[in-house]
Short mmCIF file of C-alpha atoms and ligand atoms in Angstrom, two decimals:
data_model
loop_
_atom_site.label_atom_id
_atom_site.label_comp_id
_atom_site.label_asym_id
_atom_site.label_seq_id
_atom_site.Cartn_x
_atom_site.Cartn_y
_atom_site.Cartn_z
CA MET L 631 35.49 55.80 45.56
CA GLN L 632 36.88 55.06 49.05
CA ARG L 633 34.36 53.69 51.51
CA PRO L 634 33.71 55.60 54.74
CA LYS L 635 35.80 54.31 57.64
CA LEU L 636 33.10 54.76 60.26
CA ASP L 637 29.49 53.81 60.73
CA TRP L 638 27.29 56.82 59.98
CA HIS L 639 23.95 55.21 59.37
CA SER L 640 21.03 57.00 61.06
CA ARG L 641 23.21 59.16 63.34
CA ASP L 642 21.97 62.57 64.46
CA VAL L 643 24.17 65.61 63.78
CA ILE L 644 23.40 67.91 66.68
CA SER L 645 26.72 69.07 68.13
CA ILE L 646 30.23 69.23 66.77
CA ARG L 647 31.22 67.77 70.16
CA ASP L 648 29.97 64.44 68.82
CA PHE L 649 32.63 64.52 66.08
CA SER L 650 36.02 62.95 66.71
CA ARG L 651 38.92 63.89 64.47
CA GLU L 652 38.49 60.58 62.66
CA ARG L 653 34.82 61.30 62.02
CA ILE L 654 35.56 64.79 60.70
CA GLU L 655 38.26 63.43 58.40
CA ASP L 656 35.98 60.63 57.21
CA LEU L 657 33.28 63.15 56.26
CA LEU L 658 35.74 65.51 54.54
CA SER L 659 37.23 62.64 52.59
CA GLN L 660 33.76 61.62 51.36
CA ALA L 661 32.97 65.24 50.46
CA GLN L 662 36.17 65.48 48.40
CA GLN L 663 35.12 62.47 46.36
CA ILE L 664 31.47 63.38 45.93
CA ARG L 665 30.07 63.06 42.45
CA PRO L 666 27.32 65.47 41.42
CA ASP L 667 24.17 64.23 39.78
CA SER L 668 24.01 60.73 41.25
CA GLU L 669 20.75 58.95 42.02
CA LEU L 670 21.89 57.44 45.32
CA LEU L 671 19.07 59.02 47.31
CA ARG L 672 16.28 58.53 44.78
CA GLY L 673 12.99 58.11 46.63
CA ARG L 674 14.37 59.61 49.84
CA VAL L 675 12.94 62.82 51.35
CA ILE L 676 14.41 65.57 53.53
CA ALA L 677 12.08 67.57 55.78
CA SER L 678 13.62 71.04 55.89
CA LEU L 679 12.16 72.82 58.94
CA PHE L 680 13.50 76.37 59.14
CA PHE L 681 12.03 78.46 61.94
CA GLU L 682 14.70 81.14 61.35
CA PRO L 683 15.79 82.76 58.08
CA SER L 684 18.45 81.04 55.99
CA THR L 685 19.83 81.29 52.49
CA ARG L 686 22.95 79.11 52.40
CA THR L 687 22.10 76.30 54.80
CA GLN L 688 18.58 75.73 53.57
CA LEU L 689 19.34 76.02 49.86
CA SER L 690 22.59 74.04 49.99
CA PHE L 691 20.82 71.17 51.77
CA ALA L 692 18.10 71.31 49.11
CA THR L 693 20.67 71.37 46.29
CA ALA L 694 22.62 68.54 47.92
CA MET L 695 19.51 66.37 48.22
CA GLN L 696 18.37 67.08 44.67
CA ARG L 697 21.84 66.36 43.24
CA LEU L 698 21.61 62.96 44.93
CA GLY L 699 18.23 62.28 43.33
CA GLY L 700 16.18 62.89 46.50
CA GLN L 701 13.39 65.31 47.30
CA VAL L 702 12.80 68.12 49.77
CA ILE L 703 9.67 69.08 51.72
CA GLY L 704 9.37 71.65 54.48
CA PHE L 705 8.83 75.29 55.35
CA SER L 706 10.64 78.55 56.10
CA GLY L 707 9.14 80.39 59.02
CA THR L 708 6.06 79.12 60.77
CA GLU L 709 3.60 80.84 58.42
CA GLY L 710 2.01 78.22 56.21
CA SER L 711 2.47 75.46 58.80
CA SER L 712 0.11 74.41 61.61
CA LEU L 713 2.55 75.89 64.12
CA VAL L 714 0.65 79.17 63.67
CA LYS L 715 -2.43 77.35 64.99
CA GLY L 716 -0.50 76.49 68.12
CA GLU L 717 0.81 73.01 67.28
CA SER L 718 3.86 72.14 69.37
CA LEU L 719 7.30 71.51 67.92
CA GLN L 720 7.11 68.00 69.36
CA ASP L 721 3.83 67.17 67.58
CA THR L 722 5.15 68.72 64.36
CA ALA L 723 8.26 66.53 64.56
CA LYS L 724 6.23 63.38 65.27
CA VAL L 725 4.12 64.01 62.18
CA VAL L 726 7.00 64.99 59.91
CA GLU L 727 8.97 61.83 60.72
CA LYS L 728 6.25 59.85 58.95
CA TYR L 729 6.68 61.92 55.78
CA ALA L 730 10.47 62.08 55.52
CA ASP L 731 13.68 60.09 55.97
CA ILE L 732 15.67 62.83 57.68
CA ILE L 733 14.94 66.18 59.36
CA VAL L 734 17.07 69.30 58.97
CA ILE L 735 16.02 71.88 61.54
CA ARG L 736 16.94 75.48 62.33
CA HIS L 737 15.25 76.93 65.40
CA PRO L 738 15.93 79.94 67.66
CA LEU L 739 15.92 77.88 70.86
CA GLU L 740 19.22 76.44 72.03
CA GLY L 741 18.85 72.69 72.45
CA SER L 742 15.82 72.47 70.12
CA ALA L 743 17.53 70.15 67.62
CA ARG L 744 18.53 67.74 70.41
CA TRP L 745 14.97 67.80 71.69
CA VAL L 746 13.56 66.95 68.25
CA ALA L 747 16.18 64.19 67.85
CA ASP L 748 15.01 62.70 71.14
CA THR L 749 11.40 62.81 69.91
CA VAL L 750 11.75 61.12 66.50
CA SER L 751 13.38 57.95 65.24
CA ILE L 752 14.75 59.32 61.95
CA PRO L 753 18.09 61.20 61.85
CA VAL L 754 18.06 64.90 62.72
CA ILE L 755 20.58 67.50 61.55
CA ASN L 756 20.98 70.70 63.53
CA ALA L 757 21.09 73.56 61.02
CA GLY L 758 21.54 76.11 63.83
CA ASP L 759 19.91 76.22 67.28
CA GLY L 760 19.89 79.77 68.56
CA ALA L 761 23.35 80.99 69.54
CA ASN L 762 24.47 77.47 70.37
CA GLN L 763 25.86 75.47 67.44
CA HIS L 764 25.88 75.08 63.66
CA PRO L 765 27.79 71.84 63.08
CA THR L 766 27.35 71.53 59.30
CA GLN L 767 28.71 75.07 58.86
CA THR L 768 31.79 73.95 60.79
CA LEU L 769 32.24 70.89 58.57
CA THR L 770 32.04 73.25 55.59
CA ASP L 771 34.57 75.61 57.23
CA LEU L 772 37.00 72.75 57.91
CA PHE L 773 36.59 71.48 54.35
CA THR L 774 37.42 74.97 53.08
CA ILE L 775 40.45 75.38 55.35
CA GLN L 776 41.79 72.00 54.30
CA LYS L 777 41.22 72.82 50.66
CA PHE L 778 43.12 76.10 50.71
CA GLN L 779 45.71 75.48 53.47
CA ALA L 780 46.19 71.77 52.74
CA ARG L 781 46.08 70.89 56.44
CA LEU L 782 44.00 71.11 59.59
CA ASP L 783 46.92 70.98 62.04
CA ASP L 784 49.50 73.65 62.75
CA LEU L 785 47.33 76.67 62.03
CA LYS L 786 47.05 80.13 63.55
CA ILE L 787 43.39 81.08 63.36
CA GLY L 788 41.71 84.39 64.18
CA LEU L 789 38.00 84.49 64.99
CA VAL L 790 36.69 88.04 64.62
CA GLY L 791 33.45 89.74 65.63
CA ASP L 792 30.53 88.45 67.65
CA LEU L 793 32.02 85.51 69.53
CA LYS L 794 29.26 85.59 72.15
CA TYR L 795 26.20 85.01 70.00
CA GLY L 796 27.79 83.58 66.84
CA ARG L 797 26.96 79.87 66.71
CA THR L 798 29.36 79.22 63.84
CA VAL L 799 32.37 80.31 65.89
CA HIS L 800 31.23 78.23 68.87
CA SER L 801 31.13 75.07 66.77
CA LEU L 802 34.33 75.94 64.91
CA ALA L 803 36.32 76.65 68.09
CA LEU L 804 35.18 73.34 69.61
CA SER L 805 36.09 71.44 66.45
CA LEU L 806 39.63 72.82 66.58
CA THR L 807 40.24 70.94 69.83
CA ARG L 808 40.44 67.84 67.63
CA PHE L 809 43.55 69.06 65.79
CA ARG L 810 47.21 69.61 66.73
CA GLN L 811 49.22 72.81 67.08
CA ILE L 812 46.28 75.14 66.66
CA THR L 813 46.48 78.60 68.19
CA LEU L 814 43.47 80.89 68.36
CA ARG L 815 43.22 84.67 68.47
CA LEU L 816 39.73 85.57 69.69
CA ILE L 817 39.10 89.12 68.49
CA SER L 818 35.93 90.75 69.75
CA PRO L 819 34.56 93.70 71.70
CA GLU L 820 34.83 93.09 75.45
CA ASN L 821 31.11 92.32 75.84
CA LEU L 822 31.02 89.89 72.89
CA ARG L 823 33.74 87.52 74.06
CA MET L 824 33.60 83.78 73.55
CA PRO L 825 31.36 82.25 76.27
CA PRO L 826 33.14 80.51 79.16
CA ALA L 827 31.31 77.28 78.25
CA ILE L 828 33.45 77.23 75.08
CA THR L 829 36.75 78.61 76.42
CA ARG L 830 36.65 76.04 79.25
CA GLU L 831 36.92 73.34 76.58
CA LEU L 832 39.81 75.17 74.89
CA ASP L 833 41.74 75.49 78.15
CA GLY L 834 44.80 73.26 78.11
CA VAL L 835 44.00 72.01 74.60
CA VAL L 836 44.07 74.99 72.22
CA PRO L 837 46.14 78.02 73.30
CA TYR L 838 44.16 81.21 72.77
CA VAL L 839 44.34 84.93 73.42
CA GLU L 840 41.31 87.16 73.83
CA THR L 841 41.75 90.68 72.52
CA ALA L 842 39.82 93.62 71.10
CA ASP L 843 42.68 94.52 68.70
CA LEU L 844 42.13 93.73 65.06
CA ASP L 845 45.60 92.28 64.64
CA LEU L 846 45.53 89.95 61.63
CA ARG L 847 49.28 89.54 61.18
CA GLU L 848 50.71 86.02 61.22
CA LEU L 849 47.30 84.36 60.92
CA ASP L 850 46.75 81.50 58.46
CA VAL L 851 42.97 81.80 58.67
CA VAL L 852 40.91 84.90 59.49
CA TYR L 853 37.28 83.97 60.20
CA VAL L 854 35.01 87.01 60.38
CA THR L 855 31.46 86.99 61.73
CA ARG L 856 28.49 89.31 61.69
CA ILE L 857 27.34 90.97 64.90
CA GLN L 858 24.16 88.95 65.56
CA LYS L 859 21.70 91.81 65.99
CA GLU L 860 18.72 89.47 66.39
CA ARG L 861 20.20 87.83 69.51
CA PHE L 862 20.75 91.01 71.56
CA PRO L 863 18.22 91.34 74.38
CA ASP L 864 18.79 95.13 74.33
CA ILE L 865 19.05 96.96 70.98
CA GLU L 866 21.08 99.74 72.65
CA GLU L 867 23.80 97.20 73.42
CA TYR L 868 23.84 96.26 69.74
CA GLU L 869 24.12 99.91 68.69
CA LYS L 870 27.26 100.23 70.84
CA VAL L 871 29.11 97.42 69.07
CA LYS L 872 27.73 97.44 65.52
CA GLY L 873 30.47 98.19 63.03
CA ALA L 874 33.10 97.34 65.68
CA TYR L 875 35.28 95.70 63.02
CA VAL L 876 35.36 96.43 59.33
CA ILE L 877 37.72 94.38 57.20
CA ASP L 878 38.48 96.80 54.40
CA LEU L 879 41.44 97.03 52.01
CA ASN L 880 43.38 98.91 54.65
CA ALA L 881 42.87 96.17 57.28
CA CYS L 882 43.75 93.53 54.66
CA GLU L 883 47.23 95.00 54.29
CA GLN L 884 48.00 93.08 57.47
CA LEU L 885 47.05 89.75 55.87
CA ARG L 886 49.76 87.34 54.88
CA ARG L 887 49.75 86.50 51.19
CA ASP L 888 48.95 82.87 51.96
CA ALA L 889 46.26 83.62 54.57
CA ILE L 890 42.61 82.91 53.81
CA LEU L 891 39.73 85.17 54.78
CA LEU L 892 36.52 83.31 55.65
CA HIS L 893 33.02 84.35 56.73
CA PRO L 894 30.01 82.03 57.15
CA LEU L 895 27.86 84.80 55.57
CA PRO L 896 25.54 86.64 55.47
CA ARG L 897 27.71 89.72 55.95
CA VAL L 898 26.38 93.15 56.71
CA ASP L 899 29.26 95.62 56.71
CA GLU L 900 32.07 93.69 58.41
CA ILE L 901 33.86 92.87 55.16
CA ALA L 902 33.93 95.66 52.57
CA PRO L 903 32.86 94.52 49.06
CA GLU L 904 36.18 95.65 47.53
CA VAL L 905 37.91 92.94 49.59
CA ASP L 906 36.07 90.27 47.55
CA SER L 907 38.60 90.47 44.73
CA LEU L 908 41.63 89.86 46.96
CA PRO L 909 43.23 86.41 46.55
CA GLN L 910 42.77 85.76 50.28
CA ALA L 911 38.97 86.23 50.12
CA LYS L 912 37.49 82.72 50.08
CA TYR L 913 34.05 83.23 51.63
CA PHE L 914 32.05 82.64 48.47
CA GLU L 915 33.96 79.40 47.80
CA GLN L 916 33.24 78.56 51.46
CA SER L 917 29.49 78.80 50.93
CA GLU L 918 29.81 76.83 47.68
CA ASN L 919 31.57 74.07 49.64
CA GLY L 920 28.42 73.63 51.70
CA VAL L 921 26.97 71.56 48.85
CA PRO L 922 29.55 68.72 48.62
CA VAL L 923 29.85 68.61 52.40
CA ARG L 924 26.09 68.29 52.86
CA MET L 925 25.83 65.81 49.98
CA ALA L 926 28.42 63.61 51.71
CA LEU L 927 26.62 63.94 55.04
CA LEU L 928 23.19 63.05 53.63
CA GLN L 929 24.62 60.12 51.71
CA LEU L 930 26.35 58.78 54.83
CA LEU L 931 23.45 59.28 57.24
CA LEU L 932 20.97 57.71 54.85
CA GLY L 933 23.29 54.79 54.26
CA ALA L 934 23.51 55.21 50.50
N1 CP C 1410 26.08 80.45 57.10
C1 CP C 1410 24.73 80.34 57.28
O1 CP C 1410 24.25 79.62 58.18
O2 CP C 1410 24.01 81.08 56.39
P1 CP C 1410 22.42 81.10 56.32
O3 CP C 1410 21.95 81.76 57.60
O4 CP C 1410 22.10 81.90 55.10
O5 CP C 1410 21.95 79.68 56.25
#
């Protein structure tokens, strides 16, 4: 097994901005070589602190840790923890760092993972902070693109749906600035466009067009996202855009045969179930890939 090229020990994983191309490639290379059922992290403990719902991220981290021989403690939602009694996130983090070797946190507040990382001395992984970032989802997305398209340069990529509140597309778009000859088509309703804080970093680096047209022709990767109902301050605004895009068999006629269709999941109605059997549909493999990617990350951060 090839050794990692870079030093990973005890790093925090808060923002994809902290990942150079070399670091992304190092992680993906380790994930490709990962062996299930090792005992490299025997005796090590993850604290899995999920203040927002999760299926894939939480369970794939737990599976990753257990396949490496380690153990998982933590909670989903604040019920059952002393947060319901009014304990602060900072005090919770200070206590948890004495019980675990690494913290994985999902929290609705943007910047919360960075704040916890600044509070504790063990590594912290951001598993989603509000509408801001979801860096380990992006590493999984890049792993999946590389697996099926055999490259991370020279790609035409369409991001579809809620580009305003979708943290996965924020992290993914930023990560693409690390690669060459990428072009982006940002497909969203007018009021759900990619935030300027992200497009400013694309300017001059990754050519992009912003459009409301669901034009999927010529794309190598189509990355669809759910409209993030829970992040809308006004439910009436959500009602106006829900169901804005539905990728059904008809829409998929535009797809190139060698394109891949991704979605971080969960989906609501933005990809019709009958699309699942198309050869381009790779979103379930994408969520499966979260396990080797997170195994590699845990192994690297814990210095195994
Ligand atoms: N992709 C993703 O973050 O899914 P979960 O919300 O189920 O973790």
